[in-house]
Coordinates of C-alpha atoms in Angstrom, one line a residue:
X933 CA 35.7 4.3 20.4
X934 CA 33.9 3.9 17.0
X935 CA 30.2 4.6 17.9
X936 CA 31.1 7.0 20.6
X937 CA 33.0 9.1 18.0
X938 CA 30.1 8.9 15.6
X939 CA 27.6 9.9 18.3
X940 CA 29.5 13.1 19.2
X941 CA 30.1 14.3 15.7
X942 CA 28.1 16.7 13.6
X943 CA 28.5 15.9 9.9
X944 CA 27.7 18.5 7.2
X945 CA 27.6 17.3 3.5
X946 CA 28.1 20.3 1.2
X947 CA 27.3 20.0 -2.5
X948 CA 25.3 22.0 -5.0
X949 CA 23.8 18.8 -6.5
X950 CA 20.9 17.5 -4.4
X951 CA 21.4 13.9 -5.5
X952 CA 25.0 13.9 -4.3
X953 CA 24.0 15.6 -1.0
X954 CA 21.3 13.2 -0.3
X955 CA 23.3 10.1 -1.3
X956 CA 26.4 11.0 0.7
X957 CA 24.3 11.9 3.8
X958 CA 22.5 8.6 3.5
X959 CA 25.8 6.8 3.4
X960 CA 26.9 8.5 6.6
X961 CA 23.6 7.7 8.4
X962 CA 23.7 4.1 7.3
X963 CA 27.3 3.9 8.7
X964 CA 26.0 5.1 12.1
X965 CA 26.5 8.8 12.2
X966 CA 23.2 10.1 13.7
X967 CA 23.7 13.9 13.1
X968 CA 24.1 14.5 9.4
X969 CA 23.0 17.8 7.8
X970 CA 23.2 19.0 4.2
X971 CA 24.0 22.3 2.7
X972 CA 23.6 23.3 -1.0
X973 CA 26.4 26.0 -0.7
X974 CA 29.4 27.0 1.3
X975 CA 27.5 29.9 2.7
X976 CA 24.7 27.6 4.0
X977 CA 27.4 25.3 5.5
X978 CA 28.8 28.2 7.5
X979 CA 25.4 29.0 8.8
X980 CA 24.9 25.4 9.9
X981 CA 28.4 25.3 11.5
X982 CA 27.7 28.6 13.4
X983 CA 24.7 27.0 15.1
X984 CA 26.7 24.0 16.4
X985 CA 27.9 24.1 20.1
X986 CA 31.6 25.1 20.2
X987 CA 33.9 22.3 21.1
X988 CA 31.7 19.6 19.5
X989 CA 33.4 17.4 16.8
X990 CA 32.6 18.5 13.3
X991 CA 33.2 16.8 10.0
X992 CA 32.7 18.8 6.8
X993 CA 32.4 16.9 3.5
X994 CA 32.5 19.4 0.7
X995 CA 32.4 19.6 -3.1
X996 CA 35.2 21.7 -4.5
X997 CA 33.2 23.6 -7.2
X998 CA 29.9 25.2 -6.3
X999 CA 28.2 28.5 -7.2
X1000 CA 29.1 31.2 -4.8
X1001 CA 31.5 30.1 -2.2
X1002 CA 33.7 27.3 -3.4
X1003 CA 34.7 24.3 -1.3
X1004 CA 38.3 25.7 -1.2
X1005 CA 37.1 29.0 0.3
X1006 CA 34.8 27.2 2.7
X1007 CA 37.7 25.0 3.8
X1008 CA 39.9 28.1 4.5
X1009 CA 37.1 29.7 6.5
X1010 CA 36.3 26.7 8.6
X1011 CA 40.0 25.8 9.2
X1012 CA 40.7 29.3 10.4
X1013 CA 37.9 29.2 13.0
X1014 CA 38.0 25.5 13.9
X1015 CA 41.4 23.8 13.5
X1016 CA 40.0 20.5 15.0
X1017 CA 37.3 20.2 12.3
X1018 CA 37.7 17.2 9.9
X1019 CA 37.4 18.5 6.4
X1020 CA 37.2 16.2 3.4
X1021 CA 37.0 17.5 -0.1
X1022 CA 35.4 15.6 -2.9
X1023 CA 35.1 16.1 -6.7
X1024 CA 34.7 14.2 -9.9
X1025 CA 38.0 15.7 -11.1
X1026 CA 41.3 15.8 -9.2
X1027 CA 42.1 19.2 -10.7
X1028 CA 41.4 21.0 -7.4
X1029 CA 43.0 18.5 -5.0
X1030 CA 46.2 20.4 -4.3
X1031 CA 44.3 23.7 -3.8
X1032 CA 41.9 22.1 -1.4
X1033 CA 44.6 20.4 0.6
X1034 CA 46.6 23.7 0.7
X1035 CA 43.4 25.4 2.0
X1036 CA 43.5 23.0 5.0
X1037 CA 41.5 20.0 4.0
X1038 CA 42.5 16.7 5.7
X1039 CA 41.8 14.6 2.7
X1040 CA 40.5 14.7 -0.9
X1041 CA 38.4 11.9 -2.4
X1042 CA 36.9 11.3 -5.8
X1043 CA 33.1 11.3 -5.7
X1044 CA 33.2 7.8 -7.2
X1045 CA 34.6 6.6 -3.8
X1046 CA 31.9 8.2 -1.7
X1047 CA 31.2 4.9 0.1
X1048 CA 34.7 5.3 1.6
X1049 CA 33.8 8.7 3.2
X1050 CA 32.3 7.5 6.5
X1051 CA 35.2 5.1 7.4
X1052 CA 37.8 7.8 6.4
X1053 CA 35.9 10.4 8.5
X1054 CA 35.8 8.1 11.5
X1055 CA 39.5 7.4 11.2
X1056 CA 40.4 11.1 11.1
X1057 CA 38.1 11.8 14.0
X1058 CA 39.6 9.1 16.1
X1059 CA 43.1 10.5 15.4
X1060 CA 42.0 14.0 16.5
X1061 CA 40.5 12.7 19.7
X1062 CA 43.5 10.6 20.5
X1063 CA 45.8 13.7 20.0
X1064 CA 43.8 15.9 22.3

């Protein structure tokens, strides 16, 4: 199921730091996810998500602290509209971990462990597909 899951998933990497966005999106592409987009803000991520066909698998990888819409508010909005979306929060500091998880994120990961994100995302997607 591995590559099939990757092929039908839209990944959006949300971070206000360009280097992080580009680095994390490259990690996902190198891992075999063909559809990876980036957003510099929560607002832009919502615009990208709105353009995706409904019913498609979506994985949102979001920073917690950003100007404008935070990753916590982004998580709440996406979760309320798409309960099947996989949402993983990331930050340098674990200070926002509980708030992000309470907002509906599936997992929280320190940015230093960004190389673990694609495997974790794939595992969560497989679980979602198996339960539906």
